[in-house]
Amino acid sequence: MPHTPRAVRGSTTGRPVMVLLDLIGQRWTLRILWELQGGPDTFRGLQARCDGLSPTVLNTRLKALRQAGLIEAGTAGYELTPDGRSLGQHLLALDAWASDWAARRVKPSA
């Protein structure tokens, strides 16, 4: 089972969904995965695309994502693995749901 750098919050069962949510819930992790949807990128390229991300945090997040099997370091830079691409498809579905939800939350002007 993939592990995260720290204990799984809110779960003593080690359920995979809790492990995944703990991993992708870390600041910048989803942004890194989102940016890699467009294809491989270098460390510096990712840092530039994730404005405000420190090199230390980026390195920590990339290490955790590699350990989880969601990204790998290829010849063109960091890229999603098949599991990372599969997760990306689920994130796209979640993005669509979130957009619909946000649209319903907007109150019409009086």
PDB file of C-alpha atoms in Angstrom:
ATOM      1  CA  MET A   1       0.000   0.000   0.000  1.00  0.00           C
ATOM      2  CA  PRO A   2       1.350   3.478  -0.774  1.00  0.00           C
ATOM      3  CA  HIS A   3       2.564   5.383   2.215  1.00  0.00           C
ATOM      4  CA  THR A   4       2.804   9.049   2.934  1.00  0.00           C
ATOM      5  CA  PRO A   5       5.555  10.923   4.751  1.00  0.00           C
ATOM      6  CA  ARG A   6       3.311  11.298   7.795  1.00  0.00           C
ATOM      7  CA  ALA A   7       0.561   9.308   9.470  1.00  0.00           C
ATOM      8  CA  VAL A   8      -2.823   9.045   7.839  1.00  0.00           C
ATOM      9  CA  ARG A   9      -5.066  11.665   9.383  1.00  0.00           C
ATOM     10  CA  GLY A  10      -8.474  10.542  10.570  1.00  0.00           C
ATOM     11  CA  SER A  11      -7.941   6.833  10.036  1.00  0.00           C
ATOM     12  CA  THR A  12      -6.541   4.032  12.089  1.00  0.00           C
ATOM     13  CA  THR A  13      -7.601   1.479   9.463  1.00  0.00           C
ATOM     14  CA  GLY A  14      -5.065   2.455   6.803  1.00  0.00           C
ATOM     15  CA  ARG A  15      -7.849   2.431   4.206  1.00  0.00           C
ATOM     16  CA  PRO A  16      -6.405   3.199   0.769  1.00  0.00           C
ATOM     17  CA  VAL A  17      -8.803   6.104   0.208  1.00  0.00           C
ATOM     18  CA  MET A  18      -7.586   7.734   3.428  1.00  0.00           C
ATOM     19  CA  VAL A  19      -3.961   7.244   2.402  1.00  0.00           C
ATOM     20  CA  LEU A  20      -4.685   8.782  -1.010  1.00  0.00           C
ATOM     21  CA  LEU A  21      -6.584  11.731   0.454  1.00  0.00           C
ATOM     22  CA  ASP A  22      -3.796  12.339   2.930  1.00  0.00           C
ATOM     23  CA  LEU A  23      -1.235  12.331   0.113  1.00  0.00           C
ATOM     24  CA  ILE A  24      -3.105  14.543  -2.352  1.00  0.00           C
ATOM     25  CA  GLY A  25      -4.376  16.776   0.447  1.00  0.00           C
ATOM     26  CA  GLN A  26      -0.886  18.038   1.144  1.00  0.00           C
ATOM     27  CA  ARG A  27      -0.374  21.583  -0.072  1.00  0.00           C
ATOM     28  CA  TRP A  28       0.837  21.769  -3.706  1.00  0.00           C
ATOM     29  CA  THR A  29       0.438  18.043  -4.396  1.00  0.00           C
ATOM     30  CA  LEU A  30      -2.731  18.376  -6.459  1.00  0.00           C
ATOM     31  CA  ARG A  31      -1.246  21.330  -8.332  1.00  0.00           C
ATOM     32  CA  ILE A  32       1.815  19.271  -9.269  1.00  0.00           C
ATOM     33  CA  LEU A  33      -0.365  16.398 -10.468  1.00  0.00           C
ATOM     34  CA  TRP A  34      -2.583  18.848 -12.372  1.00  0.00           C
ATOM     35  CA  GLU A  35       0.387  20.479 -14.105  1.00  0.00           C
ATOM     36  CA  LEU A  36       1.799  17.099 -15.132  1.00  0.00           C
ATOM     37  CA  GLN A  37      -1.476  16.288 -16.912  1.00  0.00           C
ATOM     38  CA  GLY A  38      -0.104  18.356 -19.797  1.00  0.00           C
ATOM     39  CA  GLY A  39       2.987  16.185 -20.130  1.00  0.00           C
ATOM     40  CA  PRO A  40       6.430  15.801 -18.589  1.00  0.00           C
ATOM     41  CA  ASP A  41       8.207  18.745 -17.039  1.00  0.00           C
ATOM     42  CA  THR A  42      11.521  19.437 -15.357  1.00  0.00           C
ATOM     43  CA  PHE A  43      11.994  20.426 -11.731  1.00  0.00           C
ATOM     44  CA  ARG A  44      12.511  24.066 -12.709  1.00  0.00           C
ATOM     45  CA  GLY A  45       9.595  23.951 -15.124  1.00  0.00           C
ATOM     46  CA  LEU A  46       7.275  22.636 -12.429  1.00  0.00           C
ATOM     47  CA  GLN A  47       8.541  25.206  -9.980  1.00  0.00           C
ATOM     48  CA  ALA A  48       7.802  27.991 -12.479  1.00  0.00           C
ATOM     49  CA  ARG A  49       4.314  26.622 -13.235  1.00  0.00           C
ATOM     50  CA  CYS A  50       3.544  26.328  -9.513  1.00  0.00           C
ATOM     51  CA  ASP A  51       4.349  29.936  -8.679  1.00  0.00           C
ATOM     52  CA  GLY A  52       5.253  30.381  -5.072  1.00  0.00           C
ATOM     53  CA  LEU A  53       6.387  26.800  -4.534  1.00  0.00           C
ATOM     54  CA  SER A  54       9.714  26.537  -2.749  1.00  0.00           C
ATOM     55  CA  PRO A  55      12.331  24.088  -4.061  1.00  0.00           C
ATOM     56  CA  THR A  56      12.317  22.261  -0.724  1.00  0.00           C
ATOM     57  CA  VAL A  57       8.560  21.684  -0.773  1.00  0.00           C
ATOM     58  CA  LEU A  58       8.624  20.694  -4.446  1.00  0.00           C
ATOM     59  CA  ASN A  59      11.367  18.173  -3.798  1.00  0.00           C
ATOM     60  CA  THR A  60       9.430  16.729  -0.830  1.00  0.00           C
ATOM     61  CA  ARG A  61       6.196  16.463  -2.833  1.00  0.00           C
ATOM     62  CA  LEU A  62       7.920  14.891  -5.838  1.00  0.00           C
ATOM     63  CA  LYS A  63       9.564  12.319  -3.582  1.00  0.00           C
ATOM     64  CA  ALA A  64       6.215  11.403  -1.982  1.00  0.00           C
ATOM     65  CA  LEU A  65       4.513  11.158  -5.393  1.00  0.00           C
ATOM     66  CA  ARG A  66       7.330   8.935  -6.701  1.00  0.00           C
ATOM     67  CA  GLN A  67       7.081   6.692  -3.635  1.00  0.00           C
ATOM     68  CA  ALA A  68       3.331   6.426  -4.183  1.00  0.00           C
ATOM     69  CA  GLY A  69       3.905   5.403  -7.803  1.00  0.00           C
ATOM     70  CA  LEU A  70       2.022   8.370  -9.273  1.00  0.00           C
ATOM     71  CA  ILE A  71       4.969  10.032 -11.007  1.00  0.00           C
ATOM     72  CA  GLU A  72       8.380   9.003 -12.255  1.00  0.00           C
ATOM     73  CA  ALA A  73      11.492  10.790 -13.414  1.00  0.00           C
ATOM     74  CA  GLY A  74      11.868  10.235 -17.149  1.00  0.00           C
ATOM     75  CA  THR A  75      14.237  11.557 -19.764  1.00  0.00           C
ATOM     76  CA  ALA A  76      11.990  14.599 -20.365  1.00  0.00           C
ATOM     77  CA  GLY A  77      11.540  15.331 -16.663  1.00  0.00           C
ATOM     78  CA  TYR A  78       8.868  14.278 -14.208  1.00  0.00           C
ATOM     79  CA  GLU A  79       5.864  12.558 -15.700  1.00  0.00           C
ATOM     80  CA  LEU A  80       2.751  10.740 -14.607  1.00  0.00           C
ATOM     81  CA  THR A  81       2.832   6.966 -14.387  1.00  0.00           C
ATOM     82  CA  PRO A  82      -0.148   4.952 -15.640  1.00  0.00           C
ATOM     83  CA  ASP A  83      -1.575   5.171 -12.098  1.00  0.00           C
ATOM     84  CA  GLY A  84      -0.978   8.929 -12.104  1.00  0.00           C
ATOM     85  CA  ARG A  85      -2.768   9.315 -15.446  1.00  0.00           C
ATOM     86  CA  SER A  86      -5.660   7.195 -14.150  1.00  0.00           C
ATOM     87  CA  LEU A  87      -5.912   9.370 -11.049  1.00  0.00           C
ATOM     88  CA  GLY A  88      -5.857  12.403 -13.346  1.00  0.00           C
ATOM     89  CA  GLN A  89      -8.984  11.160 -15.116  1.00  0.00           C
ATOM     90  CA  HIS A  90     -10.745  10.928 -11.768  1.00  0.00           C
ATOM     91  CA  LEU A  91      -9.532  14.424 -10.880  1.00  0.00           C
ATOM     92  CA  LEU A  92     -10.988  15.729 -14.154  1.00  0.00           C
ATOM     93  CA  ALA A  93     -14.326  14.179 -13.207  1.00  0.00           C
ATOM     94  CA  LEU A  94     -14.055  15.768  -9.760  1.00  0.00           C
ATOM     95  CA  ASP A  95     -13.244  19.109 -11.406  1.00  0.00           C
ATOM     96  CA  ALA A  96     -16.409  18.836 -13.523  1.00  0.00           C
ATOM     97  CA  TRP A  97     -18.453  18.015 -10.430  1.00  0.00           C
ATOM     98  CA  ALA A  98     -16.920  20.949  -8.543  1.00  0.00           C
ATOM     99  CA  SER A  99     -17.726  23.336 -11.391  1.00  0.00           C
ATOM    100  CA  ASP A 100     -21.366  22.218 -11.419  1.00  0.00           C
ATOM    101  CA  TRP A 101     -21.536  22.463  -7.636  1.00  0.00           C
ATOM    102  CA  ALA A 102     -20.022  25.970  -7.639  1.00  0.00           C
ATOM    103  CA  ALA A 103     -22.505  27.093 -10.297  1.00  0.00           C
ATOM    104  CA  ARG A 104     -25.403  25.901  -8.120  1.00  0.00           C
ATOM    105  CA  ARG A 105     -23.963  27.724  -5.107  1.00  0.00           C
ATOM    106  CA  VAL A 106     -23.990  31.120  -6.837  1.00  0.00           C
ATOM    107  CA  LYS A 107     -26.894  33.165  -5.569  1.00  0.00           C
ATOM    108  CA  PRO A 108     -28.789  35.100  -8.252  1.00  0.00           C
ATOM    109  CA  SER A 109     -28.656  38.875  -7.913  1.00  0.00           C
ATOM    110  CA  ALA A 110     -31.782  40.481  -6.479  1.00  0.00           C
TER     111      ALA A 110
END
